[in-house]
CSV table of C-alpha atoms in Angstrom, one decimal:
chain,number,residue,atom,x,y,z
A,1,MET,CA,-53.5,43.5,-9.9
A,2,ARG,CA,-55.7,45.3,-8.1
A,3,ILE,CA,-59.0,46.4,-9.9
A,4,PHE,CA,-61.2,49.9,-8.9
A,5,GLU,CA,-63.8,50.5,-10.5
A,6,THR,CA,-67.4,52.5,-11.3
A,7,VAL,CA,-69.7,52.1,-13.9
A,8,LYS,CA,-72.8,53.4,-15.0
A,9,GLY,CA,-75.6,52.2,-12.7
A,10,SER,CA,-74.0,50.8,-10.2
A,11,SER,CA,-74.1,52.0,-7.0
A,12,GLU,CA,-71.1,51.2,-6.3
A,13,GLN,CA,-68.2,53.1,-7.2
A,14,PHE,CA,-64.3,52.6,-6.6
A,15,CYS,CA,-65.9,48.9,-6.5
A,16,GLU,CA,-62.3,46.7,-5.4
A,17,ARG,CA,-63.2,43.3,-7.9
A,18,GLU,CA,-61.6,40.0,-7.5
A,19,PRO,CA,-58.0,40.9,-7.7
A,20,VAL,CA,-56.6,39.5,-11.2
A,21,ALA,CA,-53.5,37.4,-11.0
A,22,PHE,CA,-50.9,37.3,-13.5
A,23,ALA,CA,-50.3,34.6,-16.8
A,24,PRO,CA,-47.5,33.4,-17.9
A,25,ASP,CA,-47.0,35.9,-21.8
A,26,THR,CA,-47.1,33.9,-24.6
A,27,SER,CA,-46.0,34.5,-28.2
A,28,GLU,CA,-49.5,33.5,-28.7
A,29,VAL,CA,-50.6,37.0,-27.4
A,30,GLU,CA,-51.2,39.7,-29.9
A,31,MET,CA,-54.1,40.8,-30.0
A,32,GLN,CA,-56.0,43.0,-27.3
A,33,LEU,CA,-52.7,44.3,-25.0
A,34,LEU,CA,-51.9,47.4,-23.5
A,35,MET,CA,-48.0,47.3,-22.9
A,36,ILE,CA,-46.6,48.9,-20.1
A,37,TYR,CA,-42.8,50.2,-20.6
A,38,LYS,CA,-42.5,51.5,-16.2
A,39,ASP,CA,-38.9,52.2,-17.3
A,40,ILE,CA,-39.7,54.7,-19.4
A,41,GLU,CA,-41.0,57.8,-17.0
A,42,TYR,CA,-42.6,61.1,-18.4
A,43,GLN,CA,-43.3,64.0,-15.9
A,44,GLU,CA,-43.6,64.0,-12.7
A,45,ILE,CA,-47.5,64.4,-11.0
A,46,LYS,CA,-47.1,67.2,-8.4
A,47,GLY,CA,-50.9,67.3,-6.9
A,48,PHE,CA,-54.6,67.5,-7.6
A,49,GLY,CA,-56.9,69.7,-6.2
A,50,GLY,CA,-59.9,72.6,-7.0
A,51,ALA,CA,-60.6,76.0,-6.3
A,52,PHE,CA,-60.9,77.7,-2.8
A,53,THR,CA,-63.5,80.6,-4.0
A,54,GLU,CA,-65.8,82.7,-2.0
A,55,ALA,CA,-69.0,80.8,-3.6
A,56,ALA,CA,-67.5,77.2,-2.3
A,57,ALA,CA,-66.8,78.5,1.4
A,58,ASP,CA,-70.7,79.9,1.5
A,59,SER,CA,-72.2,76.4,0.6
A,60,TYR,CA,-69.4,75.0,3.1
A,61,TYR,CA,-70.4,77.5,6.4
A,62,LYS,CA,-74.3,77.0,5.3
A,63,MET,CA,-73.9,72.7,6.4
A,64,ASN,CA,-74.1,71.4,9.4
A,65,ALA,CA,-70.6,70.4,11.6
A,66,ASN,CA,-71.3,66.6,10.0
A,67,ALA,CA,-71.4,67.2,6.8
A,68,ARG,CA,-67.9,69.7,7.2
A,69,GLU,CA,-66.6,67.3,8.5
A,70,GLU,CA,-67.7,64.8,5.8
A,71,ILE,CA,-66.9,67.7,3.0
A,72,LEU,CA,-63.6,67.8,5.0
A,73,GLN,CA,-63.0,63.9,4.7
A,74,ALA,CA,-64.2,63.4,1.1
A,75,TYR,CA,-61.8,65.5,-0.2
A,76,PHE,CA,-58.6,66.3,1.9
A,77,SER,CA,-58.4,62.4,3.6
A,78,GLU,CA,-56.3,59.7,2.6
A,79,THR,CA,-60.2,57.9,2.2
A,80,GLY,CA,-60.6,60.7,0.2
A,81,LEU,CA,-59.9,62.3,-2.7
A,82,ASN,CA,-56.8,63.6,-1.1
A,83,TYR,CA,-56.5,66.5,-2.3
A,84,SER,CA,-52.8,68.5,-2.1
A,85,CYS,CA,-53.5,71.4,-3.8
A,86,GLY,CA,-55.7,74.3,-4.6
A,87,ARG,CA,-56.5,77.6,-6.3
A,88,THR,CA,-58.0,80.6,-5.4
A,89,HIS,CA,-59.0,84.6,-6.4
A,90,ILE,CA,-57.2,87.9,-5.4
A,91,GLY,CA,-59.8,89.7,-4.9
A,92,SER,CA,-63.5,88.3,-6.5
A,93,CYS,CA,-65.0,86.6,-9.3
A,94,ASP,CA,-67.7,85.4,-11.1
A,95,PHE,CA,-67.9,82.9,-7.8
A,96,SER,CA,-67.9,85.9,-5.1
A,97,PHE,CA,-71.7,87.1,-3.9
A,98,GLY,CA,-70.6,90.9,-5.7
A,99,ASN,CA,-67.3,93.1,-6.8
A,100,TYR,CA,-64.3,94.0,-4.4
A,101,ASN,CA,-60.5,93.8,-4.5
A,102,TYR,CA,-57.8,95.0,-1.4
A,103,CYS,CA,-57.5,98.6,-2.1
A,104,GLU,CA,-60.5,100.2,-3.3
A,105,GLN,CA,-59.0,103.6,-3.0
A,106,ALA,CA,-56.7,104.9,-6.6
A,107,ASP,CA,-54.5,104.7,-3.3
A,108,ARG,CA,-50.5,103.4,-4.9
A,109,THR,CA,-48.8,103.0,-1.5
A,110,LEU,CA,-51.1,100.6,-1.0
A,111,ASN,CA,-51.2,101.7,2.8
A,112,SER,CA,-54.9,101.1,2.9
A,113,PHE,CA,-54.5,97.7,1.3
A,114,SER,CA,-56.4,94.9,3.5
A,115,ILE,CA,-57.5,91.5,3.2
A,116,ASP,CA,-59.8,91.8,5.6
A,117,CYS,CA,-63.0,90.7,3.2
A,118,ASP,CA,-61.6,87.4,2.9
A,119,ARG,CA,-61.8,86.8,6.7
A,120,ASP,CA,-65.8,86.2,6.4
A,121,LEU,CA,-65.3,83.0,4.6
A,122,LEU,CA,-62.3,82.0,2.8
A,123,LEU,CA,-59.6,82.4,4.7
A,124,PRO,CA,-61.2,80.4,7.3
A,125,PHE,CA,-62.0,77.7,5.1
A,126,ILE,CA,-58.9,77.2,3.3
A,127,LYS,CA,-57.7,77.3,6.9
A,128,GLU,CA,-60.2,74.3,7.7
A,129,CYS,CA,-59.3,72.3,4.5
A,130,GLN,CA,-55.6,73.1,5.5
A,131,THR,CA,-56.3,71.3,8.8
A,132,ALA,CA,-57.9,68.2,7.7
A,133,ALA,CA,-55.4,67.6,4.6
A,134,THR,CA,-52.9,64.9,5.6
A,135,SER,CA,-49.7,67.5,4.6
A,136,ARG,CA,-49.5,71.1,3.7
A,137,ILE,CA,-51.4,72.8,0.8
A,138,LYS,CA,-50.0,74.2,-1.4
A,139,LEU,CA,-52.0,77.9,-3.5
A,140,MET,CA,-52.3,78.9,-6.5
A,141,SER,CA,-53.4,81.9,-6.2
A,142,SER,CA,-54.8,84.1,-9.7
A,143,PRO,CA,-56.7,87.4,-10.5
A,144,TRP,CA,-59.7,88.2,-11.8
A,145,SER,CA,-59.2,91.5,-12.0
A,146,PRO,CA,-57.2,94.5,-10.6
A,147,PRO,CA,-58.6,97.1,-8.8
A,148,ALA,CA,-60.7,99.6,-11.2
A,149,TRP,CA,-58.8,102.8,-10.6
A,150,MET,CA,-55.3,100.9,-12.1
A,151,LYS,CA,-57.7,99.5,-15.8
A,152,ASP,CA,-58.3,102.0,-18.8
A,153,ASN,CA,-62.3,100.9,-18.3
A,154,ASN,CA,-62.3,102.1,-14.8
A,155,GLN,CA,-64.4,99.1,-13.6
A,156,LEU,CA,-63.2,95.6,-12.7
A,157,LEU,CA,-65.9,94.1,-14.6
A,158,GLY,CA,-66.0,94.1,-19.4
A,159,GLY,CA,-61.9,93.2,-20.1
A,160,GLY,CA,-60.5,96.6,-20.0
A,161,LYS,CA,-56.4,96.4,-19.2
A,162,LEU,CA,-54.1,97.4,-16.6
A,163,LYS,CA,-52.5,101.3,-17.3
A,164,VAL,CA,-48.9,100.9,-18.7
A,165,ASP,CA,-48.1,103.7,-15.0
A,166,CYS,CA,-49.5,101.3,-13.0
A,167,TYR,CA,-48.0,98.1,-13.7
A,168,GLN,CA,-45.3,98.6,-10.6
A,169,VAL,CA,-47.7,99.3,-8.5
A,170,TRP,CA,-49.6,96.0,-9.4
A,171,ALA,CA,-46.6,93.8,-8.9
A,172,ASP,CA,-47.0,95.7,-4.8
A,173,TYR,CA,-49.7,95.0,-5.1
A,174,PHE,CA,-49.0,91.0,-5.2
A,175,VAL,CA,-46.4,91.0,-2.7
A,176,ARG,CA,-48.5,92.2,-0.2
A,177,TYR,CA,-51.7,90.1,-0.9
A,178,ILE,CA,-48.8,86.8,-0.7
A,179,ASN,CA,-47.3,88.3,2.8
A,180,ALA,CA,-51.2,89.4,3.8
A,181,TYR,CA,-51.8,85.8,3.5
A,182,LYS,CA,-48.5,84.2,4.5
A,183,ALA,CA,-49.2,86.3,7.6
A,184,GLU,CA,-52.5,84.1,8.1
A,185,GLY,CA,-50.9,81.1,7.9
A,186,ILE,CA,-51.6,79.9,4.2
A,187,ILE,CA,-49.0,80.2,1.7
A,188,VAL,CA,-49.5,81.1,-1.5
A,189,ASP,CA,-47.1,78.9,-4.0
A,190,MET,CA,-47.5,80.3,-6.8
A,191,VAL,CA,-49.8,82.9,-9.0
A,192,SER,CA,-50.5,83.7,-12.2
A,193,VAL,CA,-50.8,86.6,-14.1
A,194,GLN,CA,-54.6,87.3,-14.7
A,195,ASN,CA,-57.4,84.7,-15.0
A,196,GLU,CA,-58.1,84.4,-18.9
A,197,PRO,CA,-56.5,87.5,-20.2
A,198,LYS,CA,-57.9,87.5,-23.5
A,199,ALA,CA,-61.3,87.0,-22.8
A,200,VAL,CA,-63.7,90.3,-22.0
A,201,GLN,CA,-66.5,89.2,-19.6
A,202,ARG,CA,-69.4,90.4,-18.3
A,203,TRP,CA,-68.0,89.5,-15.2
A,204,GLU,CA,-64.5,90.4,-14.1
A,205,SER,CA,-61.4,90.5,-16.1
A,206,CYS,CA,-58.9,92.1,-17.7
A,207,ILE,CA,-57.3,91.8,-21.5
A,208,TYR,CA,-53.1,91.6,-21.6
A,209,THR,CA,-51.8,90.4,-24.9
A,210,ALA,CA,-48.2,88.2,-24.6
A,211,GLU,CA,-46.5,90.7,-24.8
A,212,GLU,CA,-47.8,93.1,-22.3
A,213,GLU,CA,-48.0,90.0,-19.8
A,214,LYS,CA,-43.8,89.0,-20.9
A,215,VAL,CA,-43.4,92.7,-20.0
A,216,PHE,CA,-45.3,92.3,-16.5
A,217,ILE,CA,-43.8,89.2,-16.1
A,218,ARG,CA,-39.8,90.5,-16.7
A,219,ASP,CA,-39.8,94.2,-16.1
A,220,PHE,CA,-41.7,93.9,-12.7
A,221,LEU,CA,-43.5,91.0,-11.2
A,222,TYR,CA,-40.7,88.7,-10.5
A,223,PRO,CA,-38.0,91.5,-9.9
A,224,THR,CA,-40.4,93.1,-7.5
A,225,LEU,CA,-41.3,89.1,-5.8
A,226,VAL,CA,-37.6,89.0,-5.3
A,227,ALA,CA,-36.4,92.3,-4.2
A,228,ALA,CA,-39.6,90.9,-1.4
A,229,GLY,CA,-37.9,87.7,-0.5
A,230,LEU,CA,-40.1,85.9,-2.1
A,231,GLY,CA,-38.3,84.6,-5.2
A,232,ALA,CA,-39.8,81.2,-4.5
A,233,VAL,CA,-43.0,82.5,-5.1
A,234,LYS,CA,-43.1,80.4,-8.9
A,235,ILE,CA,-45.3,82.8,-12.2
A,236,ILE,CA,-47.8,80.9,-14.1
A,237,ILE,CA,-48.7,82.1,-17.4
A,238,TRP,CA,-51.6,82.4,-19.7
A,239,ASP,CA,-54.5,80.5,-17.9
A,240,HIS,CA,-56.2,80.6,-20.4
A,241,ASN,CA,-57.9,77.7,-23.1
A,242,LYS,CA,-56.2,75.7,-24.5
A,243,GLU,CA,-56.2,76.4,-27.6
A,244,ARG,CA,-53.3,79.2,-27.7
A,245,THR,CA,-51.3,78.3,-25.1
A,246,PHE,CA,-47.9,77.2,-27.2
A,247,GLU,CA,-49.0,80.2,-29.0
A,248,ARG,CA,-49.2,82.5,-25.9
A,249,ALA,CA,-46.4,80.6,-24.2
A,250,ARG,CA,-44.4,80.4,-27.5
A,251,HIS,CA,-43.5,84.5,-27.3
A,252,ILE,CA,-43.4,84.7,-23.9
A,253,MET,CA,-40.3,82.3,-23.8
A,254,ALA,CA,-39.2,84.2,-27.1
A,255,ASP,CA,-37.2,86.4,-24.3
A,256,ASP,CA,-34.6,84.8,-21.9
A,257,LYS,CA,-35.3,87.0,-18.8
A,258,ALA,CA,-39.1,86.2,-18.9
A,259,ARG,CA,-38.6,83.1,-19.3
A,260,ALA,CA,-35.8,82.3,-16.5
A,261,ALA,CA,-39.2,84.2,-14.4
A,262,VAL,CA,-42.1,81.7,-15.8
A,263,TYR,CA,-42.5,78.0,-13.6
A,264,GLY,CA,-45.1,76.7,-15.5
A,265,ILE,CA,-47.8,77.6,-18.4
A,266,GLY,CA,-51.9,77.8,-17.1
A,267,PHE,CA,-54.5,76.4,-19.2
A,268,HIS,CA,-58.1,75.5,-18.9
A,269,TRP,CA,-60.7,73.8,-21.1
A,270,TYR,CA,-63.6,75.8,-22.5
A,271,SER,CA,-62.4,75.4,-26.2
A,272,GLY,CA,-61.7,72.0,-26.5
A,273,ASP,CA,-59.2,69.6,-26.7
A,274,HIS,CA,-56.1,70.9,-28.3
A,275,PHE,CA,-53.6,68.2,-26.4
A,276,GLU,CA,-51.8,69.3,-28.9
A,277,ASN,CA,-50.7,72.2,-28.4
A,278,LEU,CA,-49.6,70.9,-24.7
A,279,ARG,CA,-47.4,68.6,-26.3
A,280,LEU,CA,-45.4,71.3,-28.1
A,281,CYS,CA,-45.1,73.5,-24.8
A,282,LYS,CA,-43.5,70.2,-23.5
A,283,GLN,CA,-41.7,69.9,-26.3
A,284,PHE,CA,-40.4,73.4,-26.8
A,285,PHE,CA,-40.1,74.4,-23.4
A,286,PRO,CA,-39.3,70.7,-21.6
A,287,GLU,CA,-38.6,72.4,-18.0
A,288,LYS,CA,-42.1,74.4,-18.0
A,289,GLU,CA,-45.2,72.6,-15.5
A,290,LEU,CA,-47.9,72.1,-18.1
A,291,VAL,CA,-51.1,73.3,-15.2
A,292,PHE,CA,-54.6,72.5,-15.2
A,293,THR,CA,-56.2,75.4,-14.1
A,294,GLU,CA,-59.7,75.8,-14.6
A,295,GLY,CA,-62.6,73.3,-15.7
A,296,CYS,CA,-65.9,72.5,-14.9
A,297,VAL,CA,-69.3,72.3,-16.3
A,298,GLU,CA,-71.7,75.4,-16.4
A,299,LEU,CA,-75.1,74.1,-16.0
A,300,SER,CA,-77.0,77.4,-17.5
A,301,ALA,CA,-75.8,76.3,-21.2
A,302,GLY,CA,-78.9,73.4,-21.1
A,303,SER,CA,-78.4,71.7,-18.6
A,304,PRO,CA,-81.6,69.6,-17.5
A,305,THR,CA,-79.9,68.8,-13.8
A,306,ASN,CA,-80.5,73.4,-13.3
A,307,GLU,CA,-82.1,74.6,-17.2
A,308,GLY,CA,-80.8,78.3,-17.4
A,309,GLY,CA,-79.9,78.5,-13.6
A,310,ASN,CA,-84.0,78.4,-12.0
A,311,GLU,CA,-83.5,78.9,-8.6
A,312,ASN,CA,-86.2,76.8,-7.3
A,313,VAL,CA,-84.4,72.7,-9.0
A,314,VAL,CA,-81.6,71.5,-6.4
A,315,VAL,CA,-78.9,69.4,-8.4
A,316,SER,CA,-79.2,66.0,-7.9
A,317,GLU,CA,-77.2,64.2,-10.0
A,318,SER,CA,-75.4,65.7,-13.2
A,319,PRO,CA,-75.3,62.8,-16.2
A,320,TRP,CA,-73.1,60.5,-16.0
A,321,GLU,CA,-71.0,62.2,-19.3
A,322,PHE,CA,-70.4,65.6,-17.2
A,323,GLY,CA,-68.4,63.0,-15.1
A,324,GLU,CA,-66.4,61.6,-18.6
A,325,LYS,CA,-65.9,64.5,-19.7
A,326,TYR,CA,-63.5,64.9,-16.6
A,327,ALA,CA,-61.8,62.0,-16.9
A,328,TYR,CA,-61.0,62.2,-21.1
A,329,ASP,CA,-59.1,65.7,-20.6
A,330,MET,CA,-58.3,64.3,-17.9
A,331,ILE,CA,-56.5,61.5,-19.2
A,332,GLY,CA,-55.5,63.9,-22.4
A,333,ASN,CA,-54.1,66.5,-20.9
A,334,ILE,CA,-51.5,64.0,-18.5
A,335,ASN,CA,-50.2,62.7,-21.7
A,336,ALA,CA,-49.7,65.1,-23.0
A,337,GLY,CA,-47.3,66.3,-20.2
A,338,LEU,CA,-49.6,67.8,-17.7
A,339,SER,CA,-48.2,67.8,-14.1
A,340,THR,CA,-50.4,70.2,-11.6
A,341,TYR,CA,-54.3,69.8,-11.4
A,342,PHE,CA,-56.8,72.1,-10.3
A,343,ASP,CA,-60.3,71.4,-10.7
A,344,TRP,CA,-63.0,74.8,-10.2
A,345,ASN,CA,-65.8,75.5,-7.1
A,346,LEU,CA,-64.6,73.2,-4.7
A,347,LEU,CA,-68.7,73.0,-3.5
A,348,LEU,CA,-71.5,74.3,-5.0
A,349,ASN,CA,-74.4,74.9,-3.9
A,350,GLU,CA,-78.0,73.4,-4.8
A,351,GLN,CA,-78.8,75.8,-7.2
A,352,GLY,CA,-74.5,75.6,-8.8
A,353,GLY,CA,-74.2,78.9,-7.2
A,354,PRO,CA,-73.9,81.5,-5.2
A,355,ASN,CA,-72.6,83.4,-8.7
A,356,HIS,CA,-73.1,87.2,-8.7
A,357,LEU,CA,-73.9,87.3,-12.3
A,358,ASN,CA,-75.9,83.2,-12.7
A,359,ASN,CA,-73.6,82.0,-14.2
A,360,TYR,CA,-74.5,78.6,-12.5
A,361,CYS,CA,-72.1,75.6,-12.5
A,362,SER,CA,-71.4,72.3,-11.6
A,363,ALA,CA,-69.2,70.6,-8.8
A,364,PRO,CA,-68.0,67.3,-7.8
A,365,ILE,CA,-69.8,68.0,-4.7
A,366,ILE,CA,-73.5,69.7,-4.4
A,367,CYS,CA,-73.9,71.1,-0.8
A,368,ASP,CA,-77.7,70.7,-0.8
A,369,THR,CA,-77.9,74.0,1.9
A,370,ILE,CA,-81.7,73.6,2.1
A,371,ASN,CA,-82.2,69.6,3.0
A,372,GLN,CA,-78.1,69.8,4.6
A,373,LYS,CA,-77.5,67.0,1.8
A,374,VAL,CA,-74.1,66.5,0.8
A,375,ILE,CA,-74.5,65.4,-3.2
A,376,TYR,CA,-71.5,63.4,-5.3
A,377,GLN,CA,-71.8,64.2,-8.7
A,378,PRO,CA,-70.1,61.8,-11.1
A,379,SER,CA,-67.5,64.0,-11.7
A,380,TYR,CA,-66.4,63.4,-7.5
A,381,TYR,CA,-65.9,59.8,-8.6
A,382,PHE,CA,-63.9,60.5,-12.0
A,383,LEU,CA,-61.7,63.0,-10.6
A,384,GLY,CA,-61.0,60.1,-7.7
A,385,HIS,CA,-60.0,57.0,-10.2
A,386,PHE,CA,-57.2,59.8,-10.3
A,387,THR,CA,-56.2,61.2,-6.9
A,388,LYS,CA,-56.6,58.3,-4.5
A,389,TYR,CA,-53.8,56.2,-6.4
A,390,VAL,CA,-51.5,58.6,-8.2
A,391,PRO,CA,-49.6,60.0,-5.5
A,392,VAL,CA,-47.8,63.0,-5.9
A,393,GLY,CA,-44.5,62.3,-7.3
A,394,SER,CA,-45.1,59.4,-9.4
A,395,LYS,CA,-44.3,60.1,-12.6
A,396,ARG,CA,-46.0,59.2,-15.6
A,397,VAL,CA,-45.1,56.7,-17.7
A,398,ALA,CA,-45.4,55.3,-21.8
A,399,HIS,CA,-47.9,52.9,-22.8
A,400,SER,CA,-49.4,51.9,-26.3
A,401,LYS,CA,-53.3,50.6,-26.5
A,402,TYR,CA,-55.0,48.2,-29.2
A,403,THR,CA,-57.7,50.3,-29.7
A,404,ASN,CA,-59.1,54.0,-29.2
A,405,LYS,CA,-62.2,53.2,-27.5
A,406,LEU,CA,-60.2,53.5,-24.7
A,407,SER,CA,-58.5,56.2,-23.3
A,408,VAL,CA,-55.0,55.3,-21.1
A,409,SER,CA,-53.0,56.9,-18.8
A,410,THR,CA,-50.2,54.9,-16.8
A,411,PHE,CA,-47.6,56.1,-14.0
A,412,ILE,CA,-44.4,54.7,-11.6
A,413,THR,CA,-46.1,55.9,-7.8
A,414,PRO,CA,-42.9,56.3,-5.6
A,415,ALA,CA,-43.3,53.6,-3.6
A,416,GLY,CA,-42.6,51.2,-7.1
A,417,GLU,CA,-46.4,50.5,-8.0
A,418,VAL,CA,-47.4,51.0,-11.7
A,419,VAL,CA,-51.2,52.1,-11.9
A,420,ALA,CA,-53.3,52.4,-15.3
A,421,VAL,CA,-56.0,54.6,-14.7
A,422,ILE,CA,-58.6,53.3,-18.5
A,423,LEU,CA,-61.9,55.6,-19.7
A,424,ASN,CA,-64.3,53.2,-21.4
A,425,GLN,CA,-66.5,55.7,-22.7
A,426,THR,CA,-68.4,53.4,-25.7
A,427,ASN,CA,-71.5,51.2,-25.0
A,428,GLN,CA,-69.8,47.6,-24.7
A,429,ASP,CA,-67.8,45.5,-22.8
A,430,VAL,CA,-64.0,46.6,-23.8
A,431,PRO,CA,-61.6,43.3,-23.1
A,432,VAL,CA,-57.9,43.9,-22.7
A,433,CYS,CA,-54.8,42.2,-21.4
A,434,ILE,CA,-52.5,44.4,-19.7
A,435,LYS,CA,-48.6,43.3,-20.6
A,436,ASP,CA,-45.6,44.8,-18.1
A,437,VAL,CA,-42.9,44.4,-20.3
A,438,ALA,CA,-40.3,44.3,-18.0
A,439,THR,CA,-41.8,40.5,-16.8
A,440,THR,CA,-42.6,37.8,-18.6
A,441,SER,CA,-46.3,38.0,-17.6
A,442,ILE,CA,-50.1,39.2,-18.5
A,443,ALA,CA,-53.3,40.4,-16.6
A,444,TYR,CA,-56.3,40.2,-18.6
A,445,VAL,CA,-58.8,42.3,-17.3
A,446,ASN,CA,-62.6,43.4,-18.9
A,447,ILE,CA,-63.3,47.3,-19.6
A,448,LYS,CA,-67.0,47.3,-18.7
A,449,ALA,CA,-69.2,50.2,-20.6
A,450,GLN,CA,-69.1,53.0,-19.8
A,451,SER,CA,-66.9,52.7,-17.1
A,452,ILE,CA,-63.6,54.1,-15.2
A,453,MET,CA,-61.4,51.4,-14.2
A,454,THR,CA,-57.6,51.8,-11.8
A,455,ALA,CA,-55.5,49.2,-11.9
A,456,LYS,CA,-51.9,48.5,-9.6
A,457,TYR,CA,-50.1,46.3,-9.1
């Protein structure tokens, strides 16, 4: 068994320990067991990735050529995180330089539609990342708001709703966007109806009830995509916090036509664990994919790394606990049925931005554009304990553990390797006896205090 670990306070990450030999499993071994049932398979892992935002692109292009190459390798190479998918924004979001969309005029024909505003930063950034990736990056696109003239509050910010008489033109707008990106060589594989459709934000936002989202998908978005020859583009519902995933999904899926049009259920982490809601979604709608569409840690919420978003403070090292939060949530989501994972911004600058409303956040890689340094945050390493060792096409398999001091997910890869990701958030070492139920052997390992370990055999 090969062992890779990252431990708090250590200068080494993904450190490979001496391999652990399997020993005979005797009947006396009862305690400290982690049982792995590799023949009991659950969902397939479709991929891991992060978000291509205007802020990430700006941070990238403000770094020198050597730093940019390091970033590309860190995220998209086989020796890096080996990301295979990503998310981006349709029009502006809070991590843009300002408010914009692709059709500023009240133009129902959309003849004035143009993605020129994405040409300086966003499009070339996505293309460079695609060139560095080991396979085509599967892209999900989400709107933060329809154009102001399509909304009842006549602005991009502050919530508001899509006007009923604009449902069709908004569906047409999706088609224009997907085709415009395709013309640039970028394939959009998935779209969500709306980022955070229950949040009235001081940045770009728009509100949908469950009924409104259902009607828009069933009667406008899906048939419009199909009519345009884009029926392969997958539709993600909800795209908001986990506490209402099942409530929203149950309403939409009660309609057979809407259910047939939906590929998956998207969710964020900002309202707490709610892993039970994900399990309910997978139990009642087993054919639908569970997609984590966004999660990050806000720096302006009293973070010691950049208190209050102070523009003079360089984000250096986020607390170790930020990384533990990532791994804990990922394990809970995966064990509940998650198949695809999108982190938020791939990159941010030394301030935790740019962000046009000072909503500063952390990211797995911070670009110190002042000193031209690439700064890796703990979240980068915690993410890597999944993304580096659980390739696309792996399946989650069953396990049973003896203690709540550990969080565990187990997988079998397309090559037949078993992978166990084990998180220890306590301040004490925790011993584990890993037992593959298909064999007559057992492996003894020690999970160090405040560490994450990936074991594979």
